Coordinates of C-alpha atoms in Angstrom, one line a residue:
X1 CA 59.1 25.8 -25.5
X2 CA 55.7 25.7 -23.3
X3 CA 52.6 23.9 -24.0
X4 CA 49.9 26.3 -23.6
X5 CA 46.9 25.5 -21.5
X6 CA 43.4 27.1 -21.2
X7 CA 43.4 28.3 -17.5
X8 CA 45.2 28.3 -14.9
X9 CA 46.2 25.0 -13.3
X10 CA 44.6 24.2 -10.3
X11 CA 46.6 24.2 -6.7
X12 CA 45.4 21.4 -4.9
X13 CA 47.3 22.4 -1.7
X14 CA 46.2 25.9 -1.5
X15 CA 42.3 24.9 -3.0
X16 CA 41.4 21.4 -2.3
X17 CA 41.0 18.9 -5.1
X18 CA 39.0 20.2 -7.5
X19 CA 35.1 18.9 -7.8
X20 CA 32.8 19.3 -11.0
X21 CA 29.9 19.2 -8.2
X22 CA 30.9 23.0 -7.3
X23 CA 30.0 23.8 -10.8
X24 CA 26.9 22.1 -12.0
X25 CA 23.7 23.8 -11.5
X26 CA 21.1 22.7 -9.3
X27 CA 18.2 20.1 -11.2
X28 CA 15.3 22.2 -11.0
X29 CA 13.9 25.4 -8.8
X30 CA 11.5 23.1 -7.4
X31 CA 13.6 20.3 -6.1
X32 CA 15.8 22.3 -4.1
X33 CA 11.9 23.7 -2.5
X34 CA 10.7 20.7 -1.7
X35 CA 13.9 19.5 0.0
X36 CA 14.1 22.6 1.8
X37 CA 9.9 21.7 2.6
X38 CA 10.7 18.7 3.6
X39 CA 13.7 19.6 6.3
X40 CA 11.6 22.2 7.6
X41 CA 8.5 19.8 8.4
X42 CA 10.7 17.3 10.0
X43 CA 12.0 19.9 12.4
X44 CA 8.6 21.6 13.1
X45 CA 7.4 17.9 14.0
X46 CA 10.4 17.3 16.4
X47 CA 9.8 20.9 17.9
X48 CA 6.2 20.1 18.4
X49 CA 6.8 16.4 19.9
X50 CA 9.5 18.1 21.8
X51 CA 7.0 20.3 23.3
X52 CA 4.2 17.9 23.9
X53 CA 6.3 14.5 24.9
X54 CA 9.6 15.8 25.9
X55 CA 13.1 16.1 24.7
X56 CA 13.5 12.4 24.3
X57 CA 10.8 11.7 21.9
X58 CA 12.8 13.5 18.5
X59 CA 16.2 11.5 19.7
X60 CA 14.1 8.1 20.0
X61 CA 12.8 8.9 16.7
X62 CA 15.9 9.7 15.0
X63 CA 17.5 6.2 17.4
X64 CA 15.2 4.1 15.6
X65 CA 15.6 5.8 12.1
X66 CA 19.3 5.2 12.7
X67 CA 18.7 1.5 13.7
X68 CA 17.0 0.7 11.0
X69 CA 18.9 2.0 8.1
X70 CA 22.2 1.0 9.7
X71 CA 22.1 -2.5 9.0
X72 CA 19.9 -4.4 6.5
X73 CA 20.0 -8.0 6.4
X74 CA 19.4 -8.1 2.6
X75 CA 21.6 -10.3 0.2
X76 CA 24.6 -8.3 -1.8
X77 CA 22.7 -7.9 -4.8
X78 CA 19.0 -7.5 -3.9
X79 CA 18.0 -3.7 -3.0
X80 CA 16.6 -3.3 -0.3
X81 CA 13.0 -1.4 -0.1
X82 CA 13.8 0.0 3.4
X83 CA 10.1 -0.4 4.2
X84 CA 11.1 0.3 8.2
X85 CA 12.1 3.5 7.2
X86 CA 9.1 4.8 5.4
X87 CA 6.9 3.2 8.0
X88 CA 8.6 5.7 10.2
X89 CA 8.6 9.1 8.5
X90 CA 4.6 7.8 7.2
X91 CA 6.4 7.6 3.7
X92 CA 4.5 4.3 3.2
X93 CA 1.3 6.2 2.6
X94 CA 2.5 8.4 -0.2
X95 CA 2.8 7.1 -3.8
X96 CA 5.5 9.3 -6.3
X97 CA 6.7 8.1 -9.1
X98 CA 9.6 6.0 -8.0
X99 CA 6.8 3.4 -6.6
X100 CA 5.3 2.7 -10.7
X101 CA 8.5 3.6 -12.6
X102 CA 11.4 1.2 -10.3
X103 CA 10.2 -2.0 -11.5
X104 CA 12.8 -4.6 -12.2
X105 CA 11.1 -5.7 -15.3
X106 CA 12.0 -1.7 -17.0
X107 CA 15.2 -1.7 -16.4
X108 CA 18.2 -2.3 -18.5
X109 CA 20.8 -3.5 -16.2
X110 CA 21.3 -7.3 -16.4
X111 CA 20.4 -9.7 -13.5
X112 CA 22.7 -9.8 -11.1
X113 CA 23.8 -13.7 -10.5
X114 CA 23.2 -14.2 -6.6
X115 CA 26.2 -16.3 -5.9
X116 CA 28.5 -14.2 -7.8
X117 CA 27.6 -10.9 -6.3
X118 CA 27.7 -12.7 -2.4
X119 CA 31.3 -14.0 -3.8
X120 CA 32.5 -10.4 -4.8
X121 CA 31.0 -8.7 -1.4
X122 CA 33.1 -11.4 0.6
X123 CA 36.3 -11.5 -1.9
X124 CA 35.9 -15.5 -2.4
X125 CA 37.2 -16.0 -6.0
X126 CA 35.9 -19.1 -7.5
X127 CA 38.1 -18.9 -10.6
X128 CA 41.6 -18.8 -8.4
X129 CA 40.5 -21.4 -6.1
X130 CA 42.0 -24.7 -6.7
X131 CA 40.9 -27.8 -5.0
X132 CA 43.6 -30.5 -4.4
X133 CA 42.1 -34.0 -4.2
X134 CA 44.5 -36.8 -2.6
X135 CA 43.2 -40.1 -3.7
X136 CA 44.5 -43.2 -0.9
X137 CA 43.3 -46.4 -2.3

């Protein structure tokens, strides 16, 4: 006796592990656009810097976006605004929607407790740790 199944099974060696992401369909027409905007204004900028400055003004650019995402000095649970990085690519002067609607006070997570989340990010368990006094009188 077989058990029945509803397609075939998939062959991870011969396929890959199988993703969802393959399947779902893009958001919307227009997001894909304005990515696709985006990409191509960042290049004809480095073409035209290229042009005027040299080669090495795109790679310093892209150095210093690098250096500034690549390490923020926040604390584990704060997010960090990454206000370097839209100084850079002039973001700071545009205002969308995630600059009225990402306000702490709307959203429905809980506060994160700051001394737990820094405990977690360095695996320092409070609850395990047990402190052994010796008492000499």
């Amino acid at each position: 006796m077989s058990m029945p199944f509803m397609g075939l099974p998939n062959d991870a060696m011969r396929y890959g592990i199988k993703s969802l992401k393959h399947d779902a369909s893009p958001n919307h027409p227009l997001e894909t656009s304005l990515k696709k905007f985006d990409e191509e204004q960042l290049r004809l900028k480095y073409v035209t810097l290229s042009n005027i400055y040299g080669s090495h003004m795109p790679i310093r650019l892209e150095m210093e976006k690098h250096i500034v995402t690549k390490n923020s000095l926040r604390l584990a649970p704060l997010q960090s605004s990454n206000l370097g990085l839209d100084v850079l690519t002039r973001h700071d002067e545009d205002f969308g929607f995630e600059d009225f609607l990402c306000d702490a006070r709307f959203s429905e997570r809980a506060p994160v407790d700051l001394h737990t989340a820094m405990e977690k990010k360095f695996g320092i368990e409070t609850s395990k740790m047990r402190f052994n006094f010796v008492c000499i009188f």
